[in-house]
Short mmCIF file of C-alpha atoms and ligand atoms in Angstrom, two decimals:
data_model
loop_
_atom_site.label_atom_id
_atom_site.label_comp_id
_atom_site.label_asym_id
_atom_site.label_seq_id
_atom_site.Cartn_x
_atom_site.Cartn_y
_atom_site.Cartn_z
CA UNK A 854 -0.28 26.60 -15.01
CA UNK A 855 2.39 23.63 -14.58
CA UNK A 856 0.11 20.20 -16.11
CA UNK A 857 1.06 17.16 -14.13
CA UNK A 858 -0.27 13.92 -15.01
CA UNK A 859 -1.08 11.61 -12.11
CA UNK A 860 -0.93 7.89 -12.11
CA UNK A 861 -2.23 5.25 -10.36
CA UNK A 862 -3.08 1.61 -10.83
CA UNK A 863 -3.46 -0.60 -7.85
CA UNK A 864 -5.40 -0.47 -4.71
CA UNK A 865 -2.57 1.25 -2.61
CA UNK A 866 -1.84 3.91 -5.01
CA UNK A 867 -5.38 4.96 -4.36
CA UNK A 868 -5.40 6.32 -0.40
CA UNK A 869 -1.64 8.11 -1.76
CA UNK A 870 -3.60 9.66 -4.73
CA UNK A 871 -6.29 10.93 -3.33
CA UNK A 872 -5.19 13.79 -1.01
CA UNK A 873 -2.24 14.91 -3.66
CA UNK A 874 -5.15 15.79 -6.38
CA UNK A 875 -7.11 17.83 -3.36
CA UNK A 876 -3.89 19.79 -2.55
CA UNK A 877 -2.95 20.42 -6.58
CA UNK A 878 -6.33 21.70 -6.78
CA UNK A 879 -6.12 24.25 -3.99
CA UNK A 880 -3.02 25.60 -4.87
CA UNK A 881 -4.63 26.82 -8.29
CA UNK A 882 -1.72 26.74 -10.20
CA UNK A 883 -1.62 22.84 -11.37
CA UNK A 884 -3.62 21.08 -13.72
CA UNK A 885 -3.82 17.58 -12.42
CA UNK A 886 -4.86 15.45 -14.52
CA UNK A 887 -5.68 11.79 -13.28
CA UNK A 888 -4.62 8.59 -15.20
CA UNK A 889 -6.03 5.42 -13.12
CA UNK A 890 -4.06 2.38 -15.48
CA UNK A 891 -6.34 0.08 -14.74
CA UNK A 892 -4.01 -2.66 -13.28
CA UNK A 893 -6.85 -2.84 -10.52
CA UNK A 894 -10.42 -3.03 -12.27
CA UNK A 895 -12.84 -5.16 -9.23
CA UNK A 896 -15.63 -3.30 -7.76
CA UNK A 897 -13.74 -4.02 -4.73
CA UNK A 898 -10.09 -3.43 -5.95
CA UNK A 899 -10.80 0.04 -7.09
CA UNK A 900 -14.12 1.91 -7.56
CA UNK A 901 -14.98 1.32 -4.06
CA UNK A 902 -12.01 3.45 -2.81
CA UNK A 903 -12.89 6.21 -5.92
CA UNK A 904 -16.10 6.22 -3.81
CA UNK A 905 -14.94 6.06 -0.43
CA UNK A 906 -12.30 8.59 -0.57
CA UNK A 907 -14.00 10.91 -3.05
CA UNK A 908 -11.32 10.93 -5.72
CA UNK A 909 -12.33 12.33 -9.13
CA UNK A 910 -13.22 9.94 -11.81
CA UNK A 911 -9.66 9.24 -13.78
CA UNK A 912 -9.85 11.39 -17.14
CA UNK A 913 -8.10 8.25 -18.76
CA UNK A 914 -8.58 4.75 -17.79
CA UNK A 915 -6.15 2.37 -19.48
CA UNK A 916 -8.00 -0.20 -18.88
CA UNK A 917 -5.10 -2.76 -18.70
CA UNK A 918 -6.12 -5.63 -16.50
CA UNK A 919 -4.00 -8.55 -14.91
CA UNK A 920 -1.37 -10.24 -16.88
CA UNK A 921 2.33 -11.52 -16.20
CA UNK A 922 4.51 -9.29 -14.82
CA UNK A 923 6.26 -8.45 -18.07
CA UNK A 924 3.14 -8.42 -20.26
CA UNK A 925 1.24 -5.65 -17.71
CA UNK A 926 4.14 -3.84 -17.62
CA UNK A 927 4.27 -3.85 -21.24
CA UNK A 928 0.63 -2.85 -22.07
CA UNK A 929 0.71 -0.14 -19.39
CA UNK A 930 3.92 0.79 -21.34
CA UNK A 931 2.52 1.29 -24.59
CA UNK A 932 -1.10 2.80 -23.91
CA UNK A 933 0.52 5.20 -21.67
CA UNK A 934 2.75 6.67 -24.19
CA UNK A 935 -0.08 8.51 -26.63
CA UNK A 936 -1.41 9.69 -23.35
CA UNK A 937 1.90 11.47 -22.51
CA UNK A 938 2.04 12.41 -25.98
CA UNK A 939 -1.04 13.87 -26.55
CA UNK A 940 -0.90 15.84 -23.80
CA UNK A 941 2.39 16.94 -23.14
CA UNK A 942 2.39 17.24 -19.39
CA UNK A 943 5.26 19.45 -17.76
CA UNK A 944 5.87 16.26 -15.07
CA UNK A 945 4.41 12.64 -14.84
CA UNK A 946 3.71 11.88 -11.06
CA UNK A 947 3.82 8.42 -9.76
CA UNK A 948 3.19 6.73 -6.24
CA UNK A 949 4.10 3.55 -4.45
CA UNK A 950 5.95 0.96 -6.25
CA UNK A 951 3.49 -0.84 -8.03
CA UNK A 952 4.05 -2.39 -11.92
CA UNK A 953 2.27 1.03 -13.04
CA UNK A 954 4.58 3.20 -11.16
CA UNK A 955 7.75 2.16 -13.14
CA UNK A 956 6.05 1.70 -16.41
CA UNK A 957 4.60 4.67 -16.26
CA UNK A 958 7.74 6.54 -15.37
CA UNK A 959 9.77 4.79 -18.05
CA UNK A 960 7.31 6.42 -20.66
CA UNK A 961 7.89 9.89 -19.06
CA UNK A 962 11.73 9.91 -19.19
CA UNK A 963 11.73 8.52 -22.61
CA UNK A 964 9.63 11.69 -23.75
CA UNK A 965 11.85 14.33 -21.87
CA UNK A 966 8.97 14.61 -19.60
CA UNK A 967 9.93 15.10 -15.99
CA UNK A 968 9.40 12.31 -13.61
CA UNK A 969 8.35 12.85 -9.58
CA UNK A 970 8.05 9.82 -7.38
CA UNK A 971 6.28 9.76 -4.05
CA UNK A 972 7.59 7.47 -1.58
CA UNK A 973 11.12 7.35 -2.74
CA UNK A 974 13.36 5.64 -1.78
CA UNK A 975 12.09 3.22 0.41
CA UNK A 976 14.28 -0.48 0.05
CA UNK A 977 13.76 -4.25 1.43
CA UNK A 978 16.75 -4.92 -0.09
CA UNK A 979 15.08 -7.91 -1.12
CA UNK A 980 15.55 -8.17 -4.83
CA UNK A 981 13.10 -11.18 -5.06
CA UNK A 982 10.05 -8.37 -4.23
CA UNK A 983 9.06 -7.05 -7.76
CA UNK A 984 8.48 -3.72 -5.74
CA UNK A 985 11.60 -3.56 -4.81
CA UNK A 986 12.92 -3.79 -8.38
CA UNK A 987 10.02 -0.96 -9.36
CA UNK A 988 11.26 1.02 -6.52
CA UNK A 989 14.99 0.75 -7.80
CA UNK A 990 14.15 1.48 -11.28
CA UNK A 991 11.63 4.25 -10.69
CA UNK A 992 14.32 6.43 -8.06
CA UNK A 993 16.74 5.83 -10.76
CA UNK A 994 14.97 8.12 -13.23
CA UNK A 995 12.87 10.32 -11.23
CA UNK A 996 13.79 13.76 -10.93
CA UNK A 997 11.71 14.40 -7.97
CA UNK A 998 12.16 12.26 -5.10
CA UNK A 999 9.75 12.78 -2.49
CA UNK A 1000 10.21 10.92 0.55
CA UNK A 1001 8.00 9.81 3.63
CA UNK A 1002 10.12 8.54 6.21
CA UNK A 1003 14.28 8.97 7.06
CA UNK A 1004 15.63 6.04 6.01
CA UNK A 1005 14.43 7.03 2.33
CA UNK A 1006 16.58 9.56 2.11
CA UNK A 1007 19.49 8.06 3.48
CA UNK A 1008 18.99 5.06 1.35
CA UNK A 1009 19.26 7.41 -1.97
CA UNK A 1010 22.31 9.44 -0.47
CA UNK A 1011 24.23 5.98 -0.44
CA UNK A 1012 23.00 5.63 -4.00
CA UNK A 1013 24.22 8.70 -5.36
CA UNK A 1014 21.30 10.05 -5.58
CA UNK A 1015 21.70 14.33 -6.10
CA UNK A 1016 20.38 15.46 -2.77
CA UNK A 1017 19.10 18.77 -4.55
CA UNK A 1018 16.26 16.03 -5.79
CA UNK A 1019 15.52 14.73 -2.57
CA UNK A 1020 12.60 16.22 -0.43
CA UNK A 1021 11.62 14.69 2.96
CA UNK A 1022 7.57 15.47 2.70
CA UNK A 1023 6.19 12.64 4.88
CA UNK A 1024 3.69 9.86 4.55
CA UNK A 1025 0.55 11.12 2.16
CA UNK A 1026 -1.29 7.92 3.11
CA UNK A 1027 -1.18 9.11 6.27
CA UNK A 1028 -3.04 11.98 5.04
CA UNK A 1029 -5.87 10.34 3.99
CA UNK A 1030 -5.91 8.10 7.42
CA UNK A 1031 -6.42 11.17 9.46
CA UNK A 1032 -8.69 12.97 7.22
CA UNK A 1033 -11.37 10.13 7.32
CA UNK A 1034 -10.87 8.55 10.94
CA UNK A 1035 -14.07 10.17 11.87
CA UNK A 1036 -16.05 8.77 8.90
CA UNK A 1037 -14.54 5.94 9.38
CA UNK A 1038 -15.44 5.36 13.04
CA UNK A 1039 -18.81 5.50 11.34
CA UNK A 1040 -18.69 2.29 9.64
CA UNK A 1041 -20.95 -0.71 10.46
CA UNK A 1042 -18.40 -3.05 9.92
CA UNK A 1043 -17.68 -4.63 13.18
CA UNK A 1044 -21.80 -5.20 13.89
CA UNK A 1045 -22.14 -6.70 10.29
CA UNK A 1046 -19.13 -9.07 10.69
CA UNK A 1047 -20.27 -10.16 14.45
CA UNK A 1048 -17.36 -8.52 15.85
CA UNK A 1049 -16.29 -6.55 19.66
CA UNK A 1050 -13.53 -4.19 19.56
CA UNK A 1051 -10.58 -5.14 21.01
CA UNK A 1052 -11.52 -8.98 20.73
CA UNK A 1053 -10.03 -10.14 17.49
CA UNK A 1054 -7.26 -10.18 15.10
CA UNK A 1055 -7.04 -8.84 11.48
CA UNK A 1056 -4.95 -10.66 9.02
CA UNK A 1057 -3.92 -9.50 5.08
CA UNK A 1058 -1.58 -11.65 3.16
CA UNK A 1059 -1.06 -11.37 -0.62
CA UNK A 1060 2.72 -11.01 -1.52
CA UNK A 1061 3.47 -13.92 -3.40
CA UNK A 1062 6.26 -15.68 -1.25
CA UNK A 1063 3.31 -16.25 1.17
CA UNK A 1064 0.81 -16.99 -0.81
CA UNK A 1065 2.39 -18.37 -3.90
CA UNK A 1066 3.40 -21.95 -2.31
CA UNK A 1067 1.26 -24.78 -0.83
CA UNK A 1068 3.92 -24.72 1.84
CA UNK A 1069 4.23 -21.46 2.98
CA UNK A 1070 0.62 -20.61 3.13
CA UNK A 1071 -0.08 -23.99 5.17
CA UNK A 1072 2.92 -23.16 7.84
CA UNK A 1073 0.56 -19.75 7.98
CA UNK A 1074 -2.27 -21.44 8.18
CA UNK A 1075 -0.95 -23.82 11.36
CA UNK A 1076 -0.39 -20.40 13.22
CA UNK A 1077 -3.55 -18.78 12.55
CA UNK A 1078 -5.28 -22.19 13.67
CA UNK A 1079 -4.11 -21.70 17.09
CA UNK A 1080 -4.40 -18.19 17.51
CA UNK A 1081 -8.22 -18.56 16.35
CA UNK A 1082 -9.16 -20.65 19.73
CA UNK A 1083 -7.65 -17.46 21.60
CA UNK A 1084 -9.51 -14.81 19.53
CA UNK A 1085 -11.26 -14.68 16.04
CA UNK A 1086 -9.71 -13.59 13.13
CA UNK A 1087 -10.84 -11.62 9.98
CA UNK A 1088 -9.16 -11.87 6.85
CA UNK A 1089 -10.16 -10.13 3.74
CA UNK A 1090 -9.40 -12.15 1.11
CA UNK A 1091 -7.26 -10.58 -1.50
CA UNK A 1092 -8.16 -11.81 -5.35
CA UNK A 1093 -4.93 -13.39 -5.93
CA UNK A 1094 -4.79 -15.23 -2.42
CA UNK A 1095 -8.52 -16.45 -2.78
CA UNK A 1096 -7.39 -17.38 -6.41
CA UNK A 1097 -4.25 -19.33 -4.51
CA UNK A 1098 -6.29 -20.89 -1.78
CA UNK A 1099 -8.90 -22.74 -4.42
CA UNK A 1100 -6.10 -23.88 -6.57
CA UNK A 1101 -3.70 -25.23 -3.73
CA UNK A 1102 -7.30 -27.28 -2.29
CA UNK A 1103 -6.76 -25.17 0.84
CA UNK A 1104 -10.42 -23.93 0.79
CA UNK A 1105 -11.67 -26.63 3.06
CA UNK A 1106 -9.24 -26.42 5.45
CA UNK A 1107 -9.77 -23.03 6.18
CA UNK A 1108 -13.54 -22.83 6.47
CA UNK A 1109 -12.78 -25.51 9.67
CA UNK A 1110 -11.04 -23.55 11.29
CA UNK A 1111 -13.39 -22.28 13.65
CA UNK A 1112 -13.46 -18.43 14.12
CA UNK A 1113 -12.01 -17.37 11.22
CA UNK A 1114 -13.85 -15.05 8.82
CA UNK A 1115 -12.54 -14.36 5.30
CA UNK A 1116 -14.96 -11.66 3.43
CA UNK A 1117 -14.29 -10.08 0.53
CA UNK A 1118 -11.62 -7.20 0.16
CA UNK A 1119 -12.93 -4.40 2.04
CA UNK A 1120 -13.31 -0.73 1.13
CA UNK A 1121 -11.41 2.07 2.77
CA UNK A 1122 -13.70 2.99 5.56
CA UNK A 1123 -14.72 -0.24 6.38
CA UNK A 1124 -11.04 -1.51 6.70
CA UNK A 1125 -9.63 1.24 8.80
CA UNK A 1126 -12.47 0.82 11.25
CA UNK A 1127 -11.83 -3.04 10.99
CA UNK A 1128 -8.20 -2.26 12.01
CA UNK A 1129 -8.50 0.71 14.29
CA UNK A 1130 -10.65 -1.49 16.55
CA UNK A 1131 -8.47 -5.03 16.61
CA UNK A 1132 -6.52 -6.38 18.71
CA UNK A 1133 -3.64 -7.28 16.35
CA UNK A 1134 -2.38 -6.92 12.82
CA UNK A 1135 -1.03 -9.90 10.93
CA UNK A 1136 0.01 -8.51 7.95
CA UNK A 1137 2.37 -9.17 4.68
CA UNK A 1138 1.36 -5.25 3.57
CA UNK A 1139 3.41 -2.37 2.80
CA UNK A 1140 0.68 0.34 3.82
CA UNK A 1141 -0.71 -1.04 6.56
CA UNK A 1142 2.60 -1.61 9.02
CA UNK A 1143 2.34 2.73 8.47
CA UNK A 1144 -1.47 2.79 9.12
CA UNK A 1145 -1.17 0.95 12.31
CA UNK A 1146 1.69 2.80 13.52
CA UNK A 1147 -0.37 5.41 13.74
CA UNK A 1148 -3.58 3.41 15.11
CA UNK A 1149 -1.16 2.57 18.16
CA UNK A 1150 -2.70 -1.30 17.23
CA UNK A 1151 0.04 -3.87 17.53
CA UNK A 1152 1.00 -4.93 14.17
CA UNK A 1153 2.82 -8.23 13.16
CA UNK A 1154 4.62 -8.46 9.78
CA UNK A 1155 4.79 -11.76 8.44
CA UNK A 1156 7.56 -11.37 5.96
CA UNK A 1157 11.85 -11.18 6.88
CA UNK A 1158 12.05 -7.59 6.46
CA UNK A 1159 10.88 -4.00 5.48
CA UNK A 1160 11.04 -1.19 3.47
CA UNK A 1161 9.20 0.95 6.14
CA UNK A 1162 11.69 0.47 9.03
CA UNK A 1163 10.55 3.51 11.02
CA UNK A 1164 7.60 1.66 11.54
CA UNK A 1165 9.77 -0.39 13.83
CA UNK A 1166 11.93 2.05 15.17
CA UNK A 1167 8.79 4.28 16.02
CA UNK A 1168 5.98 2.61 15.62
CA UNK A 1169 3.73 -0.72 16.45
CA UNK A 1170 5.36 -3.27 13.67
CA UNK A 1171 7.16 -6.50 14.06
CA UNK A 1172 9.14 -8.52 11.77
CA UNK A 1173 8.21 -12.26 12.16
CA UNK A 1174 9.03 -14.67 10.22
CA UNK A 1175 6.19 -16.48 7.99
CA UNK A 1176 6.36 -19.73 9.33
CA UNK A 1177 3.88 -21.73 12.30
CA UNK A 1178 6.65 -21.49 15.32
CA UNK A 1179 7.73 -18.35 14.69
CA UNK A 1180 4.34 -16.67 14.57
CA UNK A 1181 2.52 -17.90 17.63
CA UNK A 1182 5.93 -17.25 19.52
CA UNK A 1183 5.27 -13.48 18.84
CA UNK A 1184 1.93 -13.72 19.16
CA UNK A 1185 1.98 -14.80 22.50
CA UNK A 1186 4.95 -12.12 23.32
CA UNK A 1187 2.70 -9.36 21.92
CA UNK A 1188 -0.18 -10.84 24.24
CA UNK A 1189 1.99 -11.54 27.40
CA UNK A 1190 4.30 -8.45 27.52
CA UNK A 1191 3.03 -6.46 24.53
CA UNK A 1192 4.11 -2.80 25.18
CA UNK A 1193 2.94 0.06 22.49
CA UNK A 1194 4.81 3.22 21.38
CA UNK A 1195 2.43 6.40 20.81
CA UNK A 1196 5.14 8.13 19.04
CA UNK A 1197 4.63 9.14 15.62
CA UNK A 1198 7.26 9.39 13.00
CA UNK A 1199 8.39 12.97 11.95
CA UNK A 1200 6.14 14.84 9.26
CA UNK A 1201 3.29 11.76 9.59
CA UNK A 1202 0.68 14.79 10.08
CA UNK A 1203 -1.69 15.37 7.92
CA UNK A 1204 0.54 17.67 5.87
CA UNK A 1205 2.37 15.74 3.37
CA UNK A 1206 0.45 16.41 0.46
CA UNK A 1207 0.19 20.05 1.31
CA UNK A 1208 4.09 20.38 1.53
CA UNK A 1209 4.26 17.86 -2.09
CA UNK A 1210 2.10 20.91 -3.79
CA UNK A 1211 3.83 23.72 -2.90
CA UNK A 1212 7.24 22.33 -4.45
CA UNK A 1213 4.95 22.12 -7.35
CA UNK A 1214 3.81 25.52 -7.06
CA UNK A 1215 7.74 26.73 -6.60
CA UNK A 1216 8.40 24.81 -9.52
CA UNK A 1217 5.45 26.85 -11.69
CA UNK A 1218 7.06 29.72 -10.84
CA UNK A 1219 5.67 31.05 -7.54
C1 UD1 B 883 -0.18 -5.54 -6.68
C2 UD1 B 883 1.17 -4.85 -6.49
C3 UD1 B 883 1.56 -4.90 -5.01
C4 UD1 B 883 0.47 -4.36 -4.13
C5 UD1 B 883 -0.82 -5.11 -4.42
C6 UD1 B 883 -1.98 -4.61 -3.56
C7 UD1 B 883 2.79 -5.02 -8.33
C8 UD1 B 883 4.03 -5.66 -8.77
N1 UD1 B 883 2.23 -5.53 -7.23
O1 UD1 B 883 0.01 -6.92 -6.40
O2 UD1 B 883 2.74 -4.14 -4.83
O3 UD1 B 883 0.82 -4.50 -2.78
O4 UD1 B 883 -1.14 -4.96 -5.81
O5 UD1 B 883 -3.17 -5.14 -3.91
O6 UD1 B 883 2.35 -4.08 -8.96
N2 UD1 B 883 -6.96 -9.30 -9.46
C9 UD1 B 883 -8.33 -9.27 -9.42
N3 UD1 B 883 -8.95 -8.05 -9.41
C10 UD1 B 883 -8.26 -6.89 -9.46
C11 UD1 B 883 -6.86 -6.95 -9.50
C12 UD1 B 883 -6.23 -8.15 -9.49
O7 UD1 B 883 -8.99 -10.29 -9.39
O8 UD1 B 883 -8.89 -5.82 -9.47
C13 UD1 B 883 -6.26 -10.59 -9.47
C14 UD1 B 883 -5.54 -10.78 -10.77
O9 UD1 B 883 -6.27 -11.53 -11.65
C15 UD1 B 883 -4.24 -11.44 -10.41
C16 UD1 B 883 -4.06 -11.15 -8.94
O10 UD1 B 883 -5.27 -10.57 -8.47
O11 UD1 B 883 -4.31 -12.83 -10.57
C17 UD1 B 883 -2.89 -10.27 -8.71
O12 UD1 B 883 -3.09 -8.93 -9.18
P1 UD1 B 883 -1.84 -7.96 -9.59
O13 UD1 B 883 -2.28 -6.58 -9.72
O14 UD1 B 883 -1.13 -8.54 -10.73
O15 UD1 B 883 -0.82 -8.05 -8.41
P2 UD1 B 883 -1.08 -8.00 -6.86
O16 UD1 B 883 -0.67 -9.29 -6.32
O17 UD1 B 883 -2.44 -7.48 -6.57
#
């Protein structure tokens, strides 16, 4: 039986998690064993989706908490290394490109123990991103690299990457999208936020050159003021943007803005119904330019570029540039002339996880 640990930390590693310890379970030859790091500890932030998507409890919870970027790195770092130790796993497993993903994987290597990374590959080319620093770092040392869309695997050719390490599997999140549409589509969300389908926007904004500066955030703000007296707008408020908004004295501001709702982060379900029934996407998001590709819901991308560009190529997403002018001038292109691909990038079936275990169960041997 090949023993692979399994990390995750934050709240997107959790929809990627979830159908890769269902498939290492029904192959019957790997011991998965879970490590949740704890870098997301709210209700909201992380046991919801434990709940919502039925993942096992973690057998280890690091328990690490928030922190500076170096110090949570660090403290993942060393409480993860008498896990690895103790029990001597043939491969650590990591997802995404989160501050647990490369500290995690930087343990592993150290140890001798083999490192496979889902969602390789993926680049901004932004260097200011921390995740695109943790994706860098975490490719460089992986031994599996397990990729969900083309231009990953291009990306690590041009780095000199060995190709014989490089497996296009597709998108796991997508996985878990299609395996719980229907439960989803279940969800009293829309009746319990006063919502129609079709008749308002959803926005998510957390990465921190939006949300960071009084400036930024404002220029945001300006657009979303408009677009609210065309149609309402939901925005579940991410901790460290709520923690932003109080600080900056932005709070009041927004509650005047007529028509715009900001609840609390929502769980799985709740969110994908929220989504699948909008009109629009405003997003700064990695995950959810791929989820509404495959809604077929228009999707604009408040940030200058992406990691996911088949989104683009294939899908619903936008670039747009985080600023007032910019935004309502592709908002009211999307409204006016707003056409909509139902193409689906290659291997976005259902299947990736399926296809990520049985390289596992090659690996163990059969
Ligand atoms: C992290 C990831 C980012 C991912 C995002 C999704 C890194 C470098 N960044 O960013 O890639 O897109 O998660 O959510 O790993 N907080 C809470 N409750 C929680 C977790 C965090 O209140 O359960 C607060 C913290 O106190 C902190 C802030 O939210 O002030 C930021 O949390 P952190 O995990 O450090 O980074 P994110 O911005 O969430």
């Amino acid at each position: 039986m090949l023993k692979v640990i399994c990390v995750c930390g934050a709240r997107p590693n959790f929809m990627k998690i979830a159908p890769l310890m269902e498939a290492f379970a029904r192959t019957g030859k790997v011991h998965a064993v879970l490590v949740h790091t704890g870098q997301h500890y709210d209700e909201r932030m992380s046991q919801l989706f434990f709940r919502d998507l039925g993942i096992p409890e973690p057998e280890i919870n690091l328990e690490v908490g928030s922190g500076s970027h170096a110090s949570q790195t660090a403290e993942i770092i060393r409480r993860f290394e008498p896990v690895v130790l103790e029990h001597r796993p043939d491969w650590v497993l990591v997802v995404g490109d989160v501050n647990s993903t490369i500290a995690c994987a930087l343990v592993a290597v150290k140890l001798g123990v083999k490192v496979a990374h889902v969602e390789a590959g993926l680049r901004s080319f932004d260097r200011g991103m921390p995740e695109e620093i943790n994706r860098l770092l975490t490719d460089a040392i992986s031994d599996l690299l397990l990729v969900s869309e083309p231009s990953g695997v291009e990306n690590l050719r041009r780095e000199g990457v060995d190709p014989a390490k490089v497996h296009f599997v597709g998108n796991v999140m997508i996985d878990t999208l299609m395996k719980n549409r229907e439960r989803a589509n279940a969800s009293s969300i829309l009746g319990e936020l006063g919502l129609s389908p079709k008749k308002y926007a959803v926005v998510t904004l957390h990465r921190p050159s939006n949300v960071d500066h009084p400036r930024a955030l404002g220029s945001i703000l300006d657009a979303f003021e408009q677009i609210a007296r065309d149609m309402e707008i939901v925005f579940p408020m991410h901790p460290r943007t709520r923690k932003n908004v109080e600080v900056m004295g932005l709070g009041e501001r927004m509650e005047r803005i007529r028509g715009l709702k900001t609840p609390e982060p929502l769980g799985y379900l709740d969110f994908l119904k929220l989504t699948a029934d909008s009109a629009l996407v405003l997003t700064d998001s990695g995950g959810i330019q791929e989820e509404t590709t495959i809604l077929g819901v228009p999707c604009l991308t408040l940030r200058e570029n992406t990691e996911r560009p088949v989104t683009i190529s294939e899908g619903t997403n936008r670039l747009c540039k985080p600023e007032a002018a910019s935004i309502l001038q592709a908002y009211r292109e999307q409204r006016t002339n707003g056409t909509i691909s139902t193409r689906r990038p290659a291997l976005w079936d259902g299947k990736a996880a399926e296809r990520i275990a049985e390289i596992f169960v090659k690996l163990a041997g059969g």
